XYZ file of C-alpha atoms in Angstrom:
698
model
C 117.783 131.599 103.821
C 118.585 128.155 102.416
C 118.309 124.851 104.247
C 120.825 122.022 104.054
C 118.481 119.173 103.142
C 121.260 116.557 103.243
C 120.663 116.151 106.973
C 117.282 114.576 106.146
C 118.651 111.972 103.723
C 118.355 109.089 106.208
C 114.703 109.931 106.884
C 114.019 109.906 103.131
C 115.794 106.557 102.687
C 113.791 104.978 105.535
C 110.497 106.305 104.206
C 111.359 105.262 100.642
C 112.032 101.693 101.782
C 108.718 101.607 103.639
C 106.868 102.958 100.606
C 108.517 100.426 98.286
C 107.587 97.594 100.650
C 103.994 98.855 100.731
C 103.970 99.086 96.924
C 105.103 95.479 96.596
C 102.489 94.305 99.107
C 99.702 96.052 97.215
C 100.890 94.780 93.829
C 101.033 91.177 95.015
C 97.530 91.380 96.495
C 95.804 93.179 93.598
C 93.173 91.402 91.507
C 94.304 91.836 87.900
C 90.891 90.961 86.468
C 88.979 93.355 88.719
C 91.402 95.762 90.440
C 90.100 97.840 93.323
C 90.318 101.571 92.654
C 91.537 102.236 96.196
C 94.412 99.800 95.726
C 95.375 101.470 92.440
C 95.260 104.887 94.088
C 97.370 103.612 96.984
C 100.000 102.211 94.611
C 100.017 105.510 92.723
C 100.469 107.449 95.980
C 103.516 105.404 96.940
C 105.196 106.170 93.605
C 104.210 109.832 93.849
C 105.523 110.126 97.417
C 108.887 108.650 96.446
C 109.065 110.981 93.465
C 108.223 114.004 95.606
C 110.870 113.140 98.186
C 113.471 112.491 95.495
C 112.632 115.842 93.896
C 113.125 117.629 97.199
C 116.618 116.180 97.541
C 117.517 116.519 93.852
C 117.888 112.755 93.345
C 117.257 112.812 89.598
C 118.103 109.128 89.113
C 115.037 108.200 91.189
C 112.833 110.816 89.577
C 113.220 109.369 86.057
C 111.913 105.905 86.943
C 109.201 107.077 89.349
C 107.894 109.577 86.787
C 107.418 106.852 84.166
C 105.940 104.518 86.765
C 103.611 107.240 87.997
C 102.470 108.103 84.468
C 101.567 104.514 83.628
C 99.827 104.007 86.968
C 97.876 107.206 86.482
C 96.514 106.035 83.115
C 95.468 102.712 84.627
C 93.772 104.168 87.681
C 91.890 106.661 85.488
C 90.583 103.795 83.380
C 92.448 104.846 80.253
C 93.951 101.368 79.919
C 93.293 97.966 81.445
C 95.547 96.469 84.095
C 97.273 93.263 82.982
C 99.634 90.780 84.567
C 102.338 92.250 82.335
C 101.803 95.585 84.056
C 102.104 93.991 87.497
C 105.354 92.275 86.502
C 106.693 95.574 85.161
C 105.714 97.439 88.339
C 107.401 94.830 90.519
C 110.546 95.043 88.402
C 110.422 98.839 88.668
C 110.101 98.508 92.448
C 113.206 96.302 92.511
C 115.076 98.863 90.421
C 114.055 101.711 92.724
C 115.159 99.648 95.737
C 118.519 99.096 94.059
C 118.860 102.826 93.407
C 117.891 103.738 96.983
C 120.402 101.215 98.341
C 123.038 102.624 95.995
C 122.463 106.147 97.299
C 122.216 105.028 100.907
C 125.194 102.656 100.968
C 127.230 104.257 98.175
C 127.202 101.007 96.212
C 127.238 100.661 92.389
C 123.922 100.721 90.525
C 123.327 98.643 87.404
C 122.542 101.444 84.951
C 121.700 98.972 82.181
C 118.977 97.468 84.360
C 117.647 100.964 85.088
C 117.594 101.788 81.357
C 115.792 98.511 80.597
C 113.086 99.278 83.144
C 112.614 102.794 81.766
C 112.250 101.476 78.219
C 109.793 98.819 79.380
C 107.606 101.345 81.214
C 107.692 103.715 78.240
C 106.745 100.907 75.860
C 103.822 99.792 78.025
C 102.583 103.355 78.335
C 102.777 104.055 74.589
C 101.619 100.752 73.133
C 98.621 99.992 75.320
C 95.234 100.771 73.839
C 92.942 103.018 75.864
C 89.628 101.733 77.183
C 86.630 103.263 75.443
C 84.266 104.590 78.126
C 80.473 104.385 77.825
C 78.780 107.212 75.826
C 77.344 108.853 78.927
C 80.824 108.978 80.467
C 82.212 110.503 77.266
C 79.585 113.246 77.361
C 80.301 114.063 80.966
C 84.050 114.146 80.374
C 83.614 116.264 77.256
C 81.659 118.885 79.207
C 84.188 118.849 82.024
C 87.054 119.160 79.540
C 85.504 122.212 77.886
C 84.872 123.806 81.276
C 88.411 123.109 82.439
C 89.932 124.374 79.207
C 88.045 127.644 79.490
C 88.662 128.408 83.138
C 92.063 127.058 84.184
C 95.716 127.478 83.183
C 96.596 130.622 85.076
C 100.149 131.892 84.759
C 102.257 132.630 87.857
C 105.578 134.438 88.100
C 107.664 133.008 90.976
C 110.678 135.161 91.871
C 113.295 134.019 94.377
C 116.978 134.520 95.316
C 119.639 132.722 93.282
C 120.055 129.131 94.564
C 122.480 126.281 94.137
C 121.911 124.303 90.949
C 120.795 121.256 92.926
C 118.033 123.280 94.622
C 117.003 124.826 91.284
C 116.714 121.352 89.738
C 114.685 120.083 92.699
C 112.258 123.018 92.534
C 111.942 122.737 88.759
C 111.136 119.031 88.974
C 108.518 119.436 91.698
C 106.900 122.547 90.231
C 106.899 120.872 86.823
C 104.322 118.458 88.211
C 101.854 121.359 88.521
C 101.978 122.536 84.895
C 104.144 123.979 82.110
C 107.287 125.615 83.510
C 109.957 127.971 82.175
C 112.994 129.228 84.058
C 114.922 132.511 83.817
C 117.935 133.906 85.673
C 117.862 137.705 86.311
C 120.812 140.064 86.477
C 120.241 140.967 90.129
C 121.196 137.508 91.435
C 117.574 136.355 91.466
C 115.781 133.538 89.691
C 112.310 133.473 88.099
C 110.023 130.548 87.275
C 106.983 131.077 85.060
C 104.340 128.416 85.709
C 101.103 127.799 83.775
C 98.887 125.746 86.063
C 95.419 125.269 87.502
C 96.804 125.135 91.055
C 96.789 128.026 93.535
C 99.561 130.311 94.736
C 99.418 128.522 98.101
C 100.236 125.218 96.408
C 103.276 126.801 94.744
C 104.408 128.386 98.008
C 104.106 125.004 99.775
C 106.673 123.555 97.348
C 109.049 126.504 97.653
C 108.895 126.364 101.443
C 110.826 123.083 101.424
C 113.958 124.935 100.300
C 113.316 128.674 100.722
C 112.101 131.017 103.416
C 108.558 132.055 102.349
C 109.527 135.699 102.881
C 112.124 135.398 100.100
C 109.577 134.187 97.546
C 107.449 136.614 95.526
C 104.519 135.119 93.591
C 102.458 137.194 91.184
C 99.712 136.100 88.816
C 100.083 137.081 85.183
C 97.948 136.403 82.111
C 95.197 133.840 82.778
C 95.683 132.077 79.417
C 97.864 132.543 76.340
C 96.278 133.733 73.120
C 95.417 131.206 70.439
C 98.287 132.404 68.253
C 100.758 131.590 71.005
C 99.685 127.990 71.351
C 102.403 125.839 69.874
C 101.645 122.701 67.925
C 103.315 120.579 70.584
C 101.227 122.112 73.375
C 98.038 121.639 71.348
C 98.864 117.989 70.759
C 99.615 117.462 74.445
C 96.344 119.132 75.449
C 94.376 117.015 72.983
C 95.808 113.876 74.512
C 95.057 115.103 78.022
C 91.437 115.848 77.073
C 90.629 112.237 76.182
C 92.518 110.810 73.199
C 89.962 111.789 70.579
C 86.791 111.258 72.585
C 86.128 115.018 72.874
C 85.437 117.688 70.282
C 88.529 118.845 68.340
C 90.538 121.522 70.047
C 90.212 123.752 66.985
C 86.548 124.253 67.877
C 87.641 125.766 71.181
C 89.999 128.299 69.576
C 87.073 130.685 69.107
C 86.578 130.815 72.844
C 90.300 131.254 73.475
C 90.612 134.089 70.955
C 87.976 136.060 72.829
C 90.078 136.034 76.023
C 92.586 138.874 75.794
C 95.623 138.688 78.155
C 95.388 141.076 81.077
C 98.224 143.039 82.649
C 100.299 141.314 85.307
C 98.906 141.907 88.777
C 99.768 140.814 92.342
C 97.954 137.803 93.725
C 94.963 138.816 95.833
C 92.923 136.524 98.037
C 89.214 137.210 97.684
C 85.938 135.321 97.599
C 84.750 134.849 94.012
C 82.198 132.640 92.373
C 83.970 129.534 91.084
C 82.952 127.398 88.116
C 81.777 123.915 88.954
C 85.001 122.373 87.610
C 87.089 124.519 89.970
C 84.774 123.716 92.860
C 85.332 120.043 92.172
C 89.093 120.545 92.012
C 88.998 122.545 95.242
C 87.105 119.763 96.977
C 89.664 117.287 95.708
C 92.577 119.356 97.016
C 90.742 119.984 100.277
C 90.302 116.255 100.737
C 93.969 115.719 99.952
C 95.005 118.309 102.544
C 92.716 116.725 105.127
C 94.277 113.333 104.358
C 97.730 114.858 104.744
C 96.739 116.322 108.117
C 95.519 112.932 109.277
C 98.726 111.301 108.087
C 100.808 113.917 109.879
C 98.800 113.307 113.040
C 99.488 109.586 112.780
C 103.181 110.192 112.206
C 103.449 112.278 115.362
C 102.384 109.228 117.391
C 105.705 107.511 116.668
C 109.356 108.486 116.415
C 112.392 106.993 114.705
C 115.166 106.001 117.098
C 118.507 104.446 116.185
C 118.888 100.826 117.275
C 122.148 101.679 119.051
C 120.206 103.971 121.396
C 117.710 101.212 122.135
C 120.534 98.736 122.823
C 122.168 101.229 125.193
C 118.874 101.705 127.023
C 118.411 97.928 127.344
C 121.955 97.525 128.678
C 121.327 100.223 131.283
C 118.076 98.553 132.331
C 119.984 95.282 132.572
C 122.478 96.887 134.940
C 119.549 98.291 136.922
C 118.092 94.784 137.246
C 121.442 93.535 138.564
C 121.670 96.422 141.052
C 118.119 95.793 142.207
C 118.982 92.108 142.779
C 121.980 93.161 144.861
C 119.847 95.464 147.018
C 117.197 92.787 147.449
C 119.825 90.239 148.512
C 121.370 92.653 151.068
C 118.021 93.640 152.577
C 116.989 89.999 152.817
C 119.263 89.674 155.835
C 117.619 92.564 157.749
C 115.070 92.221 160.535
C 111.631 92.630 158.901
C 110.127 94.232 162.024
C 112.772 96.888 162.515
C 113.164 97.659 158.806
C 109.574 97.336 157.624
C 109.483 100.652 155.746
C 112.826 99.981 154.050
C 111.749 96.505 152.978
C 108.460 97.873 151.611
C 110.424 100.417 149.579
C 112.700 97.706 148.221
C 109.658 95.617 147.291
C 108.199 98.593 145.422
C 111.552 99.107 143.666
C 111.507 95.467 142.588
C 108.036 95.814 141.046
C 108.923 99.063 139.289
C 112.192 97.631 137.966
C 110.418 94.629 136.482
C 107.740 96.829 134.901
C 110.454 99.084 133.454
C 112.371 96.093 132.128
C 109.266 94.663 130.428
C 108.441 98.047 128.862
C 111.972 98.569 127.555
C 112.177 95.012 126.232
C 108.942 95.584 124.313
C 110.745 98.327 122.349
C 113.010 95.697 120.820
C 110.085 93.443 119.987
C 109.141 93.543 116.295
C 106.081 91.895 114.697
C 106.784 88.820 112.609
C 105.164 90.664 109.712
C 108.602 92.296 109.320
C 109.797 88.836 108.175
C 106.616 87.471 106.616
C 106.222 90.445 104.263
C 109.403 89.419 102.437
C 108.006 86.121 101.182
C 104.915 86.800 99.006
C 107.094 88.204 96.230
C 109.606 85.369 96.502
C 106.844 82.736 96.465
C 105.224 84.349 93.421
C 108.457 84.536 91.426
C 109.726 81.073 92.380
C 106.392 79.366 91.723
C 106.212 81.018 88.313
C 109.769 79.929 87.554
C 109.051 76.303 88.498
C 105.687 76.182 86.707
C 103.715 75.678 89.920
C 100.650 77.373 91.377
C 100.988 78.267 95.039
C 98.616 79.954 97.470
C 100.671 81.658 100.183
C 99.027 82.183 103.588
C 100.430 83.789 106.744
C 99.104 83.538 110.293
C 100.221 85.297 113.456
C 102.000 88.139 111.661
C 101.367 90.342 114.728
C 103.308 87.960 116.989
C 106.379 89.777 118.283
C 109.982 88.584 118.503
C 113.201 90.230 119.643
C 114.875 92.315 116.920
C 118.172 90.462 117.369
C 116.437 87.166 116.607
C 114.083 88.397 113.924
C 116.974 89.542 111.722
C 118.732 86.185 112.063
C 115.635 84.101 111.333
C 115.167 85.512 107.812
C 117.788 83.311 106.120
C 116.625 80.004 107.694
C 113.011 80.730 106.776
C 114.061 81.605 103.239
C 115.691 78.172 102.834
C 112.614 76.428 104.237
C 110.140 78.303 102.027
C 112.219 77.667 98.892
C 112.485 73.958 99.738
C 108.731 73.699 100.310
C 108.035 75.149 96.862
C 110.757 73.177 95.065
C 110.599 69.786 96.829
C 107.240 69.828 98.594
C 104.497 71.266 96.407
C 103.916 69.330 93.186
C 103.210 70.657 89.704
C 99.510 71.195 88.791
C 99.452 68.042 86.644
C 100.760 65.793 89.432
C 98.424 67.354 92.008
C 95.365 66.824 89.814
C 96.407 63.220 89.165
C 96.597 62.703 92.949
C 93.113 64.154 93.432
C 94.295 67.501 94.778
C 93.581 70.987 93.555
C 96.081 72.348 91.053
C 97.024 75.159 93.434
C 99.244 74.139 96.335
C 99.032 75.779 99.749
C 102.064 77.134 101.592
C 101.523 78.442 105.112
C 103.828 80.484 107.339
C 102.656 80.936 110.936
C 103.930 82.246 114.269
C 102.512 81.880 117.790
C 103.611 82.209 121.396
C 103.974 79.061 123.459
C 105.180 79.616 127.000
C 108.400 81.582 126.914
C 109.056 80.653 123.273
C 107.761 81.547 119.836
C 106.837 78.723 117.474
C 107.303 79.415 113.762
C 105.972 76.837 111.315
C 106.406 76.396 107.565
C 103.725 74.040 106.217
C 102.808 72.797 102.753
C 100.220 70.348 101.418
C 102.638 68.779 98.936
C 103.927 65.266 98.529
C 105.625 64.991 101.929
C 109.026 63.493 102.702
C 109.944 60.136 101.160
C 111.228 57.894 103.973
C 112.741 55.255 101.680
C 114.581 57.766 99.514
C 116.030 59.515 102.582
C 117.276 56.215 104.060
C 118.792 55.132 100.721
C 120.567 58.467 100.347
C 121.867 58.228 103.912
C 123.321 54.765 103.249
C 125.009 56.064 100.090
C 126.717 58.753 102.168
C 127.868 56.244 104.789
C 125.465 57.362 107.525
C 124.520 54.642 110.011
C 120.757 54.168 109.713
C 118.228 51.454 110.447
C 114.914 50.498 108.861
C 113.410 50.555 112.369
C 114.261 54.202 112.969
C 111.400 56.418 114.072
C 110.066 58.804 111.432
C 111.168 61.871 113.378
C 114.745 60.578 113.446
C 114.635 59.854 109.715
C 113.421 63.377 109.004
C 116.330 64.803 111.006
C 118.721 63.213 108.488
C 117.952 65.949 105.977
C 119.836 68.372 108.230
C 123.064 66.416 107.657
C 125.671 68.568 105.833
C 125.704 67.793 102.100
C 122.485 65.768 102.280
C 119.973 66.202 99.447
C 117.452 63.912 97.793
C 117.133 66.127 94.712
C 117.825 64.202 91.504
C 118.925 67.331 89.625
C 120.953 70.243 90.970
C 119.343 73.589 90.050
C 119.876 77.190 91.006
C 117.055 76.732 93.533
C 118.201 73.661 95.473
C 119.880 70.285 95.253
C 123.382 70.976 96.569
C 122.658 69.906 100.146
C 123.973 73.104 101.720
C 120.684 74.640 102.866
C 119.066 72.574 105.590
C 122.228 72.042 107.658
C 122.727 75.819 107.659
C 119.128 76.216 108.823
C 119.627 73.941 111.813
C 123.019 75.398 112.694
C 121.698 78.964 112.673
C 118.617 78.125 114.694
C 120.649 76.155 117.226
C 122.964 79.143 117.613
C 119.917 81.221 118.583
C 118.960 78.747 121.295
C 116.193 77.210 119.214
C 115.248 73.762 117.979
C 113.824 72.416 114.694
C 111.213 69.692 114.406
C 109.735 68.054 111.279
C 106.333 66.413 110.846
C 105.505 64.826 107.515
C 103.082 62.371 105.942
C 103.641 61.035 102.439
C 101.139 62.563 100.045
C 99.768 65.027 102.600
C 102.568 67.529 103.108
C 105.277 68.598 105.531
C 105.443 70.934 108.508
C 108.760 72.263 109.802
C 108.496 73.803 113.265
C 111.046 76.196 114.774
C 111.021 77.016 118.487
C 112.908 80.137 119.589
C 113.185 82.082 122.854
C 111.332 85.392 122.730
C 114.428 87.399 123.600
C 118.124 86.918 124.230
C 118.588 89.885 126.583
C 116.776 89.179 129.877
C 115.114 85.960 131.014
C 113.481 84.361 134.032
C 115.687 81.638 135.440
C 115.970 79.137 138.260
C 119.166 79.199 140.300
C 120.622 75.792 141.107
C 123.679 74.804 143.156
C 126.188 72.061 142.389
C 129.019 71.914 144.921
C 130.194 75.494 145.391
C 128.995 76.632 141.965
C 125.726 78.328 141.017
C 124.103 77.843 137.614
C 120.991 79.264 135.947
C 118.346 77.168 134.186
C 116.009 79.099 131.816
C 112.625 78.798 133.492
C 110.854 78.010 130.205
C 112.503 74.576 130.127
C 111.771 73.623 133.751
C 108.803 71.282 134.266
C 109.176 70.277 137.924
C 111.692 69.275 140.578
C 111.639 66.198 142.803
C 113.707 63.959 145.056
C 113.628 60.407 143.614
C 113.369 57.110 145.450
C 116.396 54.853 145.233
C 114.332 52.120 143.527
C 113.350 54.497 140.701
C 116.963 54.890 139.558
C 118.339 52.310 137.139
C 121.916 52.021 135.940
C 122.629 50.422 132.597
C 126.153 49.177 132.050
C 127.931 51.452 129.607
C 124.901 53.698 129.160
C 124.670 55.690 132.384
C 121.565 56.069 134.541
C 117.881 56.645 133.973
C 115.130 57.559 136.399
C 111.537 56.389 136.361
C 109.058 59.265 136.662
C 105.372 58.296 136.535
C 106.073 55.235 134.432
C 108.376 57.067 131.999
C 112.134 56.487 131.939
C 114.140 59.675 131.545
C 117.895 59.978 131.017
C 119.635 61.223 134.153
C 122.228 63.951 133.568
C 124.649 64.508 136.467
C 125.698 68.134 136.078
C 128.771 67.713 138.289
C 130.259 65.194 135.857
C 129.743 67.481 132.868
C 131.659 70.381 134.406
C 134.060 68.375 136.622
C 132.776 69.752 139.929
C 133.049 68.200 143.392
C 129.376 67.821 144.401
C 127.748 67.659 147.788
C 125.936 64.439 146.772
C 126.756 61.723 144.278
C 123.649 59.664 145.024
C 120.650 61.077 143.118
C 118.296 59.954 145.886
C 120.032 62.362 148.276
C 120.041 65.333 145.935
C 117.360 66.828 143.673
C 116.290 66.175 140.094
C 115.048 69.003 137.869
C 112.850 67.665 135.062
C 113.562 69.601 131.874
C 111.679 69.520 128.579
C 112.721 70.767 125.151
C 111.172 70.005 121.785
C 108.911 67.348 123.343
C 111.851 65.479 124.892
C 112.497 65.261 128.637
C 115.549 64.670 130.805
C 116.336 64.760 134.529
C 119.169 67.050 135.674
C 120.858 65.960 138.923
C 121.761 68.949 141.152
C 122.529 69.503 144.843
C 119.983 72.190 145.647
C 117.523 74.762 144.286
C 118.223 78.381 145.272
C 115.121 80.007 143.829
C 113.728 81.878 140.848
C 115.134 85.197 139.650
C 115.384 87.461 136.638
C 118.814 87.467 135.000
C 120.531 89.607 132.387
C 122.112 87.459 129.679
C 125.719 88.267 128.783
C 127.376 86.777 125.718
C 130.068 84.408 126.973
C 131.577 83.692 123.564
C 132.353 87.345 122.791
C 133.823 87.952 126.260
C 135.623 84.624 126.770
C 135.079 81.678 124.449
C 132.401 79.166 123.520
C 131.817 76.578 126.249
C 129.967 73.328 125.532
C 126.715 73.081 127.461
C 126.681 76.807 128.312
C 124.584 79.379 126.426
C 125.663 82.523 128.293
C 126.430 84.090 131.646
C 124.900 86.544 134.101
C 125.888 88.618 137.133
C 124.240 87.642 140.416
C 123.076 89.903 143.196
C 126.300 89.327 145.170
C 128.393 90.430 142.178
C 129.454 86.899 141.240
C 129.203 85.401 137.747
C 126.850 82.505 137.078
C 126.733 80.419 133.912
C 123.453 79.787 132.065
C 122.984 76.135 131.122
C 122.186 75.321 127.490
C 119.241 73.054 128.269
C 118.351 72.315 124.643
C 121.884 71.083 123.925
C 121.881 68.890 127.060
C 118.621 67.221 126.104
C 119.693 66.693 122.496
C 122.901 65.000 123.655
C 120.897 62.742 125.970
C 118.389 61.580 123.333
C 120.531 58.776 121.953
C 121.382 57.616 125.472
C 117.695 57.598 126.400
C 116.668 55.539 123.371
C 119.426 52.967 123.882
C 118.773 52.719 127.618
C 115.020 52.300 127.259
C 115.579 49.515 124.706
C 117.924 47.819 127.174
C 115.320 48.000 129.945
């Protein structure tokens, strides 16, 4: 019985991408001068796992690179050569090549074969040219004894007979079994295939490989001669064995021929499982394999604690929960009109349904939440390469990588953060010479952090570089015809760098200088309902802060009424509500109204004027003011009444209708009606200029 392994391709691609990401993380964190053996073993295991999976599926293009990578890593982890920065660069380049090949297989896109060939040649050159490390004499003696013991007691020969398979399966088996020892292949006349394998592994290890493709009942394994006679040892095999035994540190292999000649080949016999006394070398190998199997069992146990689910299934589940929330709101609104005494049991049941629905919604929403490490892990490699390219030394630090954000937002935040990190390295952090002249350490510090704050997540990109140059920014703004003033607040000056086409770079490079990055950053973040803030001090560095909602699917909101219309305010922006005194309201000719709240003048935004609605009140002292805050700025929204707090399911208005200024989305109320969700951040941003001008007038 054969198995169609193509159905598992997607699982292999996902696991390969995870392994490559883990390889890059380990390579970037490794200490070249004093590498940790566990880190080297972990890097080797990632390459070996990718190679094993590729062998199973017959993906020979991946096997070639991973085999060379694995060979070089194996020599380094065994101490046969020293790890250098050149090795790390080569391994990272090999990882990029493997990622390109995996993407090519997954997406059916072209693969740069010249780049693949270059990487193979580089790995081969490093493996052949590097000089081995001479171990201490006591280590040589121990290895010499172990080598003699191994040479005398291992290299059994197995005959593996199986039904005729497709060529792809034959190639996959040959590649994987070739890792265990010397392999030859023969096709019989009776539609069966035979592999002959000389190895120090067991029949169970061989059967484990065959079981990936074949039914174990179709495989027949017999053990043949334990070791070939000395006359049958070819010169090539002798040379290979000499190299494996220690590159000249052990006694010449010719001295061992006497022992080999004494071992006469025995007749082929079936494999029998029995308890026999094992040499110490085999006991050590058995312990090693036993530990490996135990590790595999632990890994398998960990894997069973999670499952892979397509994102479309998660989105469908979230949509269904959203509809359930709407239905629950409808039921709650209908039962709110019932007599609580006569319908006590019904109302208690509805209350329980409300609690369960909210708990279900929070649990389902947590499925879409992904740790920020998904984003942060992309930057260490980029920082390393870019800093090296620009001749700078940068220490990259991340904080709050476990902070979670909605998957829909986390995928869209990658590009803005990439622009900000590149700008910090290029424009912010100085070269080592300039930093030392300024009394700083030659290594700059770049920090990427994430933290929850209310209903938002705050992501900050900070550096300890030279900071923003206020005078240069103002001069550049005047050159581009932007109206600026020397009395502008620093925070307003910093916002000028988000102007399309604005750049203070003196030279345009392939890194920055064209003025097309920061405006894209702000536009993308604004589209996600977020805001960007900049704090900078000349000579001390810059911090760019991004505030985003945790999710775009379901939010807690406050229902407000203006005339006959109902709107939703995201609860995270609401500070308080109040009814003002008439004397607290000031009207400035040509600038609208402001309201005085605890000694602070806030711009007053009449919602009915924005959306051309006939209100119940036109005098703010008769209605209500909702104090809103976004990005440290406040404004007062004039409404007729507050209807209460409720959970709403956000629907995309732009995809179902069109983009509406001042509106971020829509939702369905408990009575089946549609209510618009106010874009509070946009309202406050539009009122900032009015507030500044009005306060100056007062």
